[in-house]
CSV table of C-alpha atoms in Angstrom, one decimal:
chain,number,residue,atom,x,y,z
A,1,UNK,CA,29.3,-11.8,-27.3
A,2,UNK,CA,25.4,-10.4,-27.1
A,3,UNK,CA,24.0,-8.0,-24.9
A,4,UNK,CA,23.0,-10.4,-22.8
A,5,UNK,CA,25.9,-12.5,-22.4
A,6,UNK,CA,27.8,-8.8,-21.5
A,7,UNK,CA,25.8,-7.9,-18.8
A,8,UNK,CA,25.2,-11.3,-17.1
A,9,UNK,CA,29.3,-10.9,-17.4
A,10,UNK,CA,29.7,-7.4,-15.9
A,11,UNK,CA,27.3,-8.0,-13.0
A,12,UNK,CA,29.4,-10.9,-12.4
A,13,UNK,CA,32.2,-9.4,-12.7
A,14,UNK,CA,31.6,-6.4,-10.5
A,15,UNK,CA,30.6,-8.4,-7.5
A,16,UNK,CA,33.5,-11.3,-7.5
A,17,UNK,CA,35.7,-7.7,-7.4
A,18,UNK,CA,33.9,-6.7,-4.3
A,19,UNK,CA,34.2,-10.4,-2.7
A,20,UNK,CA,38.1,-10.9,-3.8
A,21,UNK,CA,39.3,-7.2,-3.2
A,22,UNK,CA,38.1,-7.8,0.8
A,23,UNK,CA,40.8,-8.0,3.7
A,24,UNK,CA,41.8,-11.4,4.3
A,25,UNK,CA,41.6,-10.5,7.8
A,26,UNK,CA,39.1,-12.5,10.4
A,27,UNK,CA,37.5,-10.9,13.3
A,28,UNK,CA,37.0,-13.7,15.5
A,29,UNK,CA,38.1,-13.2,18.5
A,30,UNK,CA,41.0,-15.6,19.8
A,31,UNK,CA,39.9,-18.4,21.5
A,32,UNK,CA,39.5,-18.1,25.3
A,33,UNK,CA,42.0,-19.9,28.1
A,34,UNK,CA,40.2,-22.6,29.4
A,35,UNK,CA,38.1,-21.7,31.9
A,36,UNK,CA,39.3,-23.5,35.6
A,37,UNK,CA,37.9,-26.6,37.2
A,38,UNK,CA,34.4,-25.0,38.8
A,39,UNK,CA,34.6,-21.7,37.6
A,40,UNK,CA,31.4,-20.7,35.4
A,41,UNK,CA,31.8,-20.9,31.8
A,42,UNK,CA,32.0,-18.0,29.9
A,43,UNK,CA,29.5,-17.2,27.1
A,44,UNK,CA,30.8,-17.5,23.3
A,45,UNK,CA,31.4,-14.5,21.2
A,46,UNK,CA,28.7,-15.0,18.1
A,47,UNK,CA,30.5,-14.7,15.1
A,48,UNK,CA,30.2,-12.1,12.3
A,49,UNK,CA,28.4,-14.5,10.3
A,50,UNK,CA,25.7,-15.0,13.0
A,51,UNK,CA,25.8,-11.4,14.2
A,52,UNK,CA,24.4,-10.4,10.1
A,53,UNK,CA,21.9,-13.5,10.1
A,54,UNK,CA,20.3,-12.1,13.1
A,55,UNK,CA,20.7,-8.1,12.1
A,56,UNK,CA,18.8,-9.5,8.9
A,57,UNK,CA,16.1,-11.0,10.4
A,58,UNK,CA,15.6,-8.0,12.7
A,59,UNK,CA,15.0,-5.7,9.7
A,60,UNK,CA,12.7,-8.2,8.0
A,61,UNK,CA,10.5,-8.7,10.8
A,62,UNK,CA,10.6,-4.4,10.5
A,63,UNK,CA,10.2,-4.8,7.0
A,64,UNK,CA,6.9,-7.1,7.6
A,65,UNK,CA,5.8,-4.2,10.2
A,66,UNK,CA,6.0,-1.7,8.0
A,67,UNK,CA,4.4,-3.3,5.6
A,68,UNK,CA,1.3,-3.8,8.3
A,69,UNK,CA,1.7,-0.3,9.5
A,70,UNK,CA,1.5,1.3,5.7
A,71,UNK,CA,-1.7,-1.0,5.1
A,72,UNK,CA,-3.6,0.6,8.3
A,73,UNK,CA,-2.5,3.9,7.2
A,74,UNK,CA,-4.1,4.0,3.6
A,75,UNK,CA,-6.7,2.1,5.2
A,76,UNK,CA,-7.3,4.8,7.3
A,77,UNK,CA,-6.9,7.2,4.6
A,78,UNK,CA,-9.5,5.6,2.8
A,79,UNK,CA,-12.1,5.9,5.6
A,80,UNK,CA,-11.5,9.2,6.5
A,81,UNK,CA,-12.4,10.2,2.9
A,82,UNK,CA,-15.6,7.9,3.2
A,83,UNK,CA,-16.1,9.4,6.2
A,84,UNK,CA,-15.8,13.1,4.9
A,85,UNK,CA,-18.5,12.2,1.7
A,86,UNK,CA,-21.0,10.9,4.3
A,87,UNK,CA,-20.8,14.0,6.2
A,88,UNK,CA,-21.7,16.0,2.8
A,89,UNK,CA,-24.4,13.5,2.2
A,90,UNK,CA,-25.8,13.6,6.2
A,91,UNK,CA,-25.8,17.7,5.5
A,92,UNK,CA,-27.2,17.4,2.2
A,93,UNK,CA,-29.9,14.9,3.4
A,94,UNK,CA,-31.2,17.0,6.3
A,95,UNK,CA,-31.4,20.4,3.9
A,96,UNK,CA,-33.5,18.2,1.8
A,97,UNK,CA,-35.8,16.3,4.5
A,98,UNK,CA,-36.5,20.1,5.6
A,99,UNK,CA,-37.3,21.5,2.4
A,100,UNK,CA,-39.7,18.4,1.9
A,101,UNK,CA,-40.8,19.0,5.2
A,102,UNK,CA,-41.3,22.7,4.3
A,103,UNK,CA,-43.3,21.6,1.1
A,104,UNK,CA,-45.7,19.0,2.9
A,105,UNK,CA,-46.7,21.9,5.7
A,106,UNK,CA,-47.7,24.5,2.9
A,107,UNK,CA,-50.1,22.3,1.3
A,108,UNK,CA,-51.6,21.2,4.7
A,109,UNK,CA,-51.9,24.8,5.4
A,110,UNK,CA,-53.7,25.6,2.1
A,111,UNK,CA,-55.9,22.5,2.6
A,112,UNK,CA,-57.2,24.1,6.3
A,113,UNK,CA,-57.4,27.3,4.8
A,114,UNK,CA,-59.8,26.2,2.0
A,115,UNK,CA,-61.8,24.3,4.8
A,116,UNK,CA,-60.6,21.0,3.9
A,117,UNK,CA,-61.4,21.2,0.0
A,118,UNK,CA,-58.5,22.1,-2.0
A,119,UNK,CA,-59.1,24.4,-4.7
A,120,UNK,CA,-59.8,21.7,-7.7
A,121,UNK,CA,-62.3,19.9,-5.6
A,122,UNK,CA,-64.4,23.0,-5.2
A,123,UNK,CA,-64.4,23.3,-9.0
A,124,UNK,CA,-65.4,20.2,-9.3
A,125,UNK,CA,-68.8,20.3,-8.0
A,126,UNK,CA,-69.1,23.6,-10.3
A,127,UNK,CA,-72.4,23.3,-12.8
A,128,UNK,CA,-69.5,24.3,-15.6
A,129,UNK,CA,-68.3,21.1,-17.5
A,130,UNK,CA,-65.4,22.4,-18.6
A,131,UNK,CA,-64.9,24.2,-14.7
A,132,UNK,CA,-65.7,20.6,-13.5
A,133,UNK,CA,-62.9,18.8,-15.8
A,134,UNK,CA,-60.3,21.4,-15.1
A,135,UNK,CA,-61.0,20.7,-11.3
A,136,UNK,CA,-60.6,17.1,-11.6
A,137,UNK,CA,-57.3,17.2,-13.7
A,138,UNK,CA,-55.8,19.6,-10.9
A,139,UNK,CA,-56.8,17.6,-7.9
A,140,UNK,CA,-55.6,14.8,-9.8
A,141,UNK,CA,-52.2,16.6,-9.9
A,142,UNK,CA,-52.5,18.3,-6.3
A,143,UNK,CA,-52.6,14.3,-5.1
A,144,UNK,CA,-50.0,13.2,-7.0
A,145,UNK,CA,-47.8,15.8,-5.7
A,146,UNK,CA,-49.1,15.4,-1.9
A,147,UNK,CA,-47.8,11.4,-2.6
A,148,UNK,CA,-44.8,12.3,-4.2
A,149,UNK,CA,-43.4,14.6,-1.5
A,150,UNK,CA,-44.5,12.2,1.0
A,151,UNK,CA,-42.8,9.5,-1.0
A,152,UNK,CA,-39.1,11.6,-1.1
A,153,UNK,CA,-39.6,12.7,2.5
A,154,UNK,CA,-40.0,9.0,3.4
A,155,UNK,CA,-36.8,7.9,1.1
A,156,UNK,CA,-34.4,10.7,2.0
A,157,UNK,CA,-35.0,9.7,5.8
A,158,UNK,CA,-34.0,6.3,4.7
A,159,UNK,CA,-31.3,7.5,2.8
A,160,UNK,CA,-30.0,9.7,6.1
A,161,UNK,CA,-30.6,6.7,8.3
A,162,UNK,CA,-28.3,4.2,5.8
A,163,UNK,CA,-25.9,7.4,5.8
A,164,UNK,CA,-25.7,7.8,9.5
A,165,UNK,CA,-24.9,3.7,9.9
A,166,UNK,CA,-22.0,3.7,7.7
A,167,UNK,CA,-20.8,6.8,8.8
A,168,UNK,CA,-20.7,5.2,12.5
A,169,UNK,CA,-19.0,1.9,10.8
A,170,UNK,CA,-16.4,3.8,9.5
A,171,UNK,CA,-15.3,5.5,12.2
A,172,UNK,CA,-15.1,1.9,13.9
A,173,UNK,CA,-13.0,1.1,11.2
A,174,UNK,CA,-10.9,4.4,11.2
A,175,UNK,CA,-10.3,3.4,14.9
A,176,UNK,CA,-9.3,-0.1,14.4
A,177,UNK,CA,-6.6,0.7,11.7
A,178,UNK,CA,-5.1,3.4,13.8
A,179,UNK,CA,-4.7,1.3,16.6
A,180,UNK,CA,-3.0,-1.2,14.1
A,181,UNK,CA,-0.5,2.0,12.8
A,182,UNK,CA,0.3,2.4,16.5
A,183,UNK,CA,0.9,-1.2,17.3
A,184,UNK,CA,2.8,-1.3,13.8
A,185,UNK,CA,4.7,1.4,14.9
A,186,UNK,CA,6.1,-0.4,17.7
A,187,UNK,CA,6.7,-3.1,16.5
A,188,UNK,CA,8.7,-1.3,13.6
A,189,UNK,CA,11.0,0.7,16.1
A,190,UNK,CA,11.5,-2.2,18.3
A,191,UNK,CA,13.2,-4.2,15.9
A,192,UNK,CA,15.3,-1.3,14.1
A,193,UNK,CA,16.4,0.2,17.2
A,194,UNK,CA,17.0,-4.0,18.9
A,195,UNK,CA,19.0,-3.9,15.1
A,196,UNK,CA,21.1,-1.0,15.2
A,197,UNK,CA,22.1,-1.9,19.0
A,198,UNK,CA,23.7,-4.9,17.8
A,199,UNK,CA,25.9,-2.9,15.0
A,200,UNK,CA,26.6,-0.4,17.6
A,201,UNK,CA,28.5,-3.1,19.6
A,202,UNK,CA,30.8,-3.9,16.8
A,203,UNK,CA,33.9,-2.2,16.2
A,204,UNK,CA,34.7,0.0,12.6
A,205,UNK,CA,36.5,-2.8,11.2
A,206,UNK,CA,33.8,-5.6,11.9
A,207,UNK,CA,31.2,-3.2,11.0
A,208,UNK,CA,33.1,-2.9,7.4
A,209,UNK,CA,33.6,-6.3,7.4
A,210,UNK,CA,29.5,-6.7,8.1
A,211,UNK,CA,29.1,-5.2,4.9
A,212,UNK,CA,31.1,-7.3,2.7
A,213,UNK,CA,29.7,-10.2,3.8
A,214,UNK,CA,26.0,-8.7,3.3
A,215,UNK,CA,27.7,-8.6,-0.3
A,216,UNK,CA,29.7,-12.0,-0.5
A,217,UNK,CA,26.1,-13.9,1.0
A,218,UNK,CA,24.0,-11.4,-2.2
A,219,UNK,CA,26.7,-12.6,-4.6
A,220,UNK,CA,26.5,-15.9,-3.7
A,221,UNK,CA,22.5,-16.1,-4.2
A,222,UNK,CA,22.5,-14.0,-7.3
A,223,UNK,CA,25.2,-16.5,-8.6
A,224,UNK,CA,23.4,-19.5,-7.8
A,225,UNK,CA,19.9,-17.9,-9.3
A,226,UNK,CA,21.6,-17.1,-12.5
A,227,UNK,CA,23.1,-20.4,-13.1
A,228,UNK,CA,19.7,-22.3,-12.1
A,229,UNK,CA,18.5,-21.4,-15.5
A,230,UNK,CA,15.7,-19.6,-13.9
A,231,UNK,CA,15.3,-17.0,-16.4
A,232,UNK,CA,15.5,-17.8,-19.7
A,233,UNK,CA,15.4,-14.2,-21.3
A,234,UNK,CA,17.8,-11.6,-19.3
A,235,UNK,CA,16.7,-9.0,-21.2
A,236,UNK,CA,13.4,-8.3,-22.3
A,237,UNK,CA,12.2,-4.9,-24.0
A,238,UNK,CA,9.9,-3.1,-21.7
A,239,UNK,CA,6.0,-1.5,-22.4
A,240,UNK,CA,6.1,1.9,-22.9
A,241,UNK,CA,4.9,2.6,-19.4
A,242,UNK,CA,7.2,-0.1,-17.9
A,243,UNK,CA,10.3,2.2,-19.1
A,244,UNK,CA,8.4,5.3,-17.1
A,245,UNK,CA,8.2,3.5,-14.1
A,246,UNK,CA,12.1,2.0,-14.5
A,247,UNK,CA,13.1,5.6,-15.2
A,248,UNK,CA,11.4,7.4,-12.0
A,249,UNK,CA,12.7,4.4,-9.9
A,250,UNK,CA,16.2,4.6,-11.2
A,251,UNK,CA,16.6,8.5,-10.4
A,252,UNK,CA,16.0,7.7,-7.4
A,253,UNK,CA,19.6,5.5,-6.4
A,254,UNK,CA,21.0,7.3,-3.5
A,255,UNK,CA,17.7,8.2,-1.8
A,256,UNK,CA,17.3,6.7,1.8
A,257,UNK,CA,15.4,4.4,3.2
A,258,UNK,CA,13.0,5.6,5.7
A,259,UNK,CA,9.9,3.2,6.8
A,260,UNK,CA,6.3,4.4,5.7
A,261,UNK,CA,8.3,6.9,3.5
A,262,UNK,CA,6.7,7.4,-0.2
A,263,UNK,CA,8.9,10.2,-1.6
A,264,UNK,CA,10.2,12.9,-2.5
A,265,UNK,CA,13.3,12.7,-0.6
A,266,UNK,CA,13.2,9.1,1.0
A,267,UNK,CA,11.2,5.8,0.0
A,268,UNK,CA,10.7,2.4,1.6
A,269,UNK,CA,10.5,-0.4,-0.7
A,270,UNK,CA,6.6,-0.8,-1.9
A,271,UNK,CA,6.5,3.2,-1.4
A,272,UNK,CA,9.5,3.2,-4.6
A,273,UNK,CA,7.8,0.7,-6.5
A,274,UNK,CA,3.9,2.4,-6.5
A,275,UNK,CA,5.5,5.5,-6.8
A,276,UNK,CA,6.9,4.7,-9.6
A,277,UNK,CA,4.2,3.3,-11.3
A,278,UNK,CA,2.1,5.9,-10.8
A,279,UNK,CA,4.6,8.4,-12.3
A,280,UNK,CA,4.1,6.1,-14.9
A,281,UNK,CA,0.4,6.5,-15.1
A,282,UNK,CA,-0.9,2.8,-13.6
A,283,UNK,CA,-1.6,3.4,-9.3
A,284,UNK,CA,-0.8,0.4,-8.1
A,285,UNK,CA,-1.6,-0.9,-4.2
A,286,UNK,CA,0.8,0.8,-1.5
A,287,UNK,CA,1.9,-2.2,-0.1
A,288,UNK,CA,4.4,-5.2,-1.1
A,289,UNK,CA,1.8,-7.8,0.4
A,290,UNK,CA,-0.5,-6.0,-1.6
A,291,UNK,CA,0.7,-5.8,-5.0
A,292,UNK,CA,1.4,-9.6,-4.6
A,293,UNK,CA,-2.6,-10.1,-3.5
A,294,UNK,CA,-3.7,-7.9,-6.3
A,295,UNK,CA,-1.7,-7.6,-9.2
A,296,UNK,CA,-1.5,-10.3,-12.2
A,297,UNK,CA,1.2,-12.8,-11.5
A,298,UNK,CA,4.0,-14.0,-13.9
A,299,UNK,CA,6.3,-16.5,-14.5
A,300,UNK,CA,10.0,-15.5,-13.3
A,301,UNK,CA,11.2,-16.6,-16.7
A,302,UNK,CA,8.7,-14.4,-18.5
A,303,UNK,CA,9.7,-11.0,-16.7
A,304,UNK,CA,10.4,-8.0,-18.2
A,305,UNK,CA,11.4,-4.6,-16.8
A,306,UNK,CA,9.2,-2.6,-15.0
A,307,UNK,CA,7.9,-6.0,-13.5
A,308,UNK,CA,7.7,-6.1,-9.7
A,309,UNK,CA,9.8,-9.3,-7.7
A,310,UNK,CA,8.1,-9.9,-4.6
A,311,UNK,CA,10.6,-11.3,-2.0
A,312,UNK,CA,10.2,-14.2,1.3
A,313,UNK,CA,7.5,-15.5,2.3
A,314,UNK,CA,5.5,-12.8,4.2
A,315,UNK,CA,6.0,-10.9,0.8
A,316,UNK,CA,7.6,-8.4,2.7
A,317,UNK,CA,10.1,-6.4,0.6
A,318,UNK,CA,9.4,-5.7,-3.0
A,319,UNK,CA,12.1,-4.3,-5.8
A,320,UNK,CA,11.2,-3.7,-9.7
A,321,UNK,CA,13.2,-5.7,-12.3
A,322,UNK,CA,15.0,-3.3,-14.8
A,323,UNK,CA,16.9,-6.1,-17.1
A,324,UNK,CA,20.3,-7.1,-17.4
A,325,UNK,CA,18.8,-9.6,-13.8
A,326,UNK,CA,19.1,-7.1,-11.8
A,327,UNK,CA,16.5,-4.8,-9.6
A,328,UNK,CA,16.2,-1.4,-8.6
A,329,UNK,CA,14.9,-1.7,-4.4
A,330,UNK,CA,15.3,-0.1,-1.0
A,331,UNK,CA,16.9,-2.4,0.6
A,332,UNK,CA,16.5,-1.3,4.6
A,333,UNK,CA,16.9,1.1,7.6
A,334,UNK,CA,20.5,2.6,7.1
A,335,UNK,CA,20.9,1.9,2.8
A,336,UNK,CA,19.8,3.9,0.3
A,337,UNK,CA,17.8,2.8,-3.4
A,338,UNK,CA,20.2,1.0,-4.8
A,339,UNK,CA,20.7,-1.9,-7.8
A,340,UNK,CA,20.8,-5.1,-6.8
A,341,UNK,CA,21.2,-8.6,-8.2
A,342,UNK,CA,17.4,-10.1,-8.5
A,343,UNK,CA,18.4,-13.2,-7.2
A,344,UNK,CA,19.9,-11.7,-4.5
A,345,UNK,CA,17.2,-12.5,-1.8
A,346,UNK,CA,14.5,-15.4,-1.9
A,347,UNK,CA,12.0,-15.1,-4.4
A,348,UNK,CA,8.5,-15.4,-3.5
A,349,UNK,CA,6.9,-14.0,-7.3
A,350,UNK,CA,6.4,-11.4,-9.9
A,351,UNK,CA,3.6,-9.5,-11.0
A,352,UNK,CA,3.4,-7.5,-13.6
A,353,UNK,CA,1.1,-4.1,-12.9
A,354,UNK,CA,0.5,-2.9,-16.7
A,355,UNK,CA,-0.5,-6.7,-17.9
């Protein structure tokens, strides 16, 4: 049996262990007496089943925010450094415009001291030819100066004025994005804390049985994803900077998730993956959205590790292949980096950052 043939088998193997070794036990409640002739009827327990579909959708639509929320925030990063070289370049310009300024007064002044005449023009009506064509070679260069001091005056003001503008645009712009990080935010908290009120309601046993059927509905995708054929290769070697970036990623199983997190002690799932490419010496885009918008796409069947899977729709969540068909991700609020099955969640693309 190959390599290949051997892992596909083990990862199988592991999670049918997880779905067969779970209590038989069901946490339904017992149906209710019928309720009297006239009395108001009283609302249905949700099952377990629709308690994780909605607990899921809550932390994607947290995932999406932070996803929104880390955009605005190197956004924002990004203007305030634009921001900080115009200011240089404001201070710069005005030192200059008063040097130029400094420049142009001097030779006025030396032109009302001489009466008028600068100094090459009085040679020039000397009776000495050579006098004469001295004088006319430094007038000559006394004009040429005059014009090009007016001429860099009359630039670096246009420069300063340009400057100024964009400095003004990207505070407009600085503004905008942290109002999006702040509505982000919100939106972010909102949903984990509307989440992790849900869980709270549940009891230890349904809470563990929550978990194992996070696993049994993981097992059941990766399953049906392996089976469809969809990729033809399970293993492919890796670039030399593809292993960097699976190594770095790895060492970090165990780590928490924490939203807008980018290391050392916590990630969120695009801050893993561009973390861990640049470790590996290729910065990548912070974001999962992103990476999808930016970086070359790939056939699934063509992946290799190091490659980046973009998940649903919104390309919200983002884990990096590492072989065998499995992926190295943060999953959520409350989980740590952890392997996963690839075809765990629904596929959206790959893209491959050191093509």
């Amino acid at each position: 049996m190959n390599r290949r043939h051997c892992a596909a088998a083990a990862i199988t193997l592991v999670c049918a262990l997880a779905v067969l070794t779970a209590p038989a036990q069901a946490f339904a409640a017992p149906a209710p007496p019928s309720p009297a002739p006239g009395s108001p009827a009283t609302p249905q327990k949700k099952s377990l089943e629709e308690v994780r579909q909605e607990i899921d959708t809550l932390y994607r639509k947290a995932g999406a925010a932070t996803d929104a929320y880390n955009l605005a925030e190197e956004r924002a990063r990004k203007q305030s450094s634009e921001i900080v070289g115009l200011a240089r370049a404001i201070v710069a310009g005005q030192a200059k415009i008063a040097d130029l300024k400094s420049r142009a007064g001097a030779q006025a002044r030396e032109q009302y001291r001489t009466g008028g005449l600068p100094p090459g023009t009085k040679l020039m009506l000397s009776n000495d030819p050579q006098l004469f064509l001295d004088g006319l070679n430094r007038a000559w260069q006394g004009q040429q100066a005059a014009k090009g001091v007016l001429g860099e005056l009359t630039r670096t003001q246009a420069d300063l004025e340009m400057y100024t503008k964009d400095a003004s645009a990207n505070w407009k712009k600085l503004e905008s994005n942290r109002l999006k990080q702040a509505k982000a935010k919100k939106q972010i908290n909102a949903q984990i804390a509307a989440a992790k009120k849900l869980e709270s309601k549940l009891e230890k046993e349904e809470r563990a049985r929550l978990l194992e059927l996070e696993q049994e509905a993981e097992y059941k995708a990766q399953t049906a994803w392996l089976g469809s054929g969809a990729l033809k290769e399970i293993n492919r070697a890796a670039t030399a900077s593809g292993k960097k970036a699976v190594a770095f990623a790895t060492s970090q199983i165990g780590k928490p998730y924490v939203w807008g997190a980018e290391g050392p002690g916590s990630y969120d799932c695009s801050g893993l993956t561009s973390q861990a490419w640049a470790a590996a010496g290729r910065p990548i885009p912070r974001t999962s959205q992103e990476q999808w918008r930016q970086l070359p796409h790939i056939a699934v069947e063509d992946m290799r590790p190091g490659d980046l899977i973009i998940y649903h729709g919104d390309a919200s969540h983002v884990g990096m292949y590492i072989g065998d068909g499995a992926i190295v991700h943060a999953p959520r609020p409350g989980r740590n980096v952890t392997l996963a099955g690839a075809g765990s969640m629904e596929i959206l693309g790959v893209v491959r950052p050191d093509r």
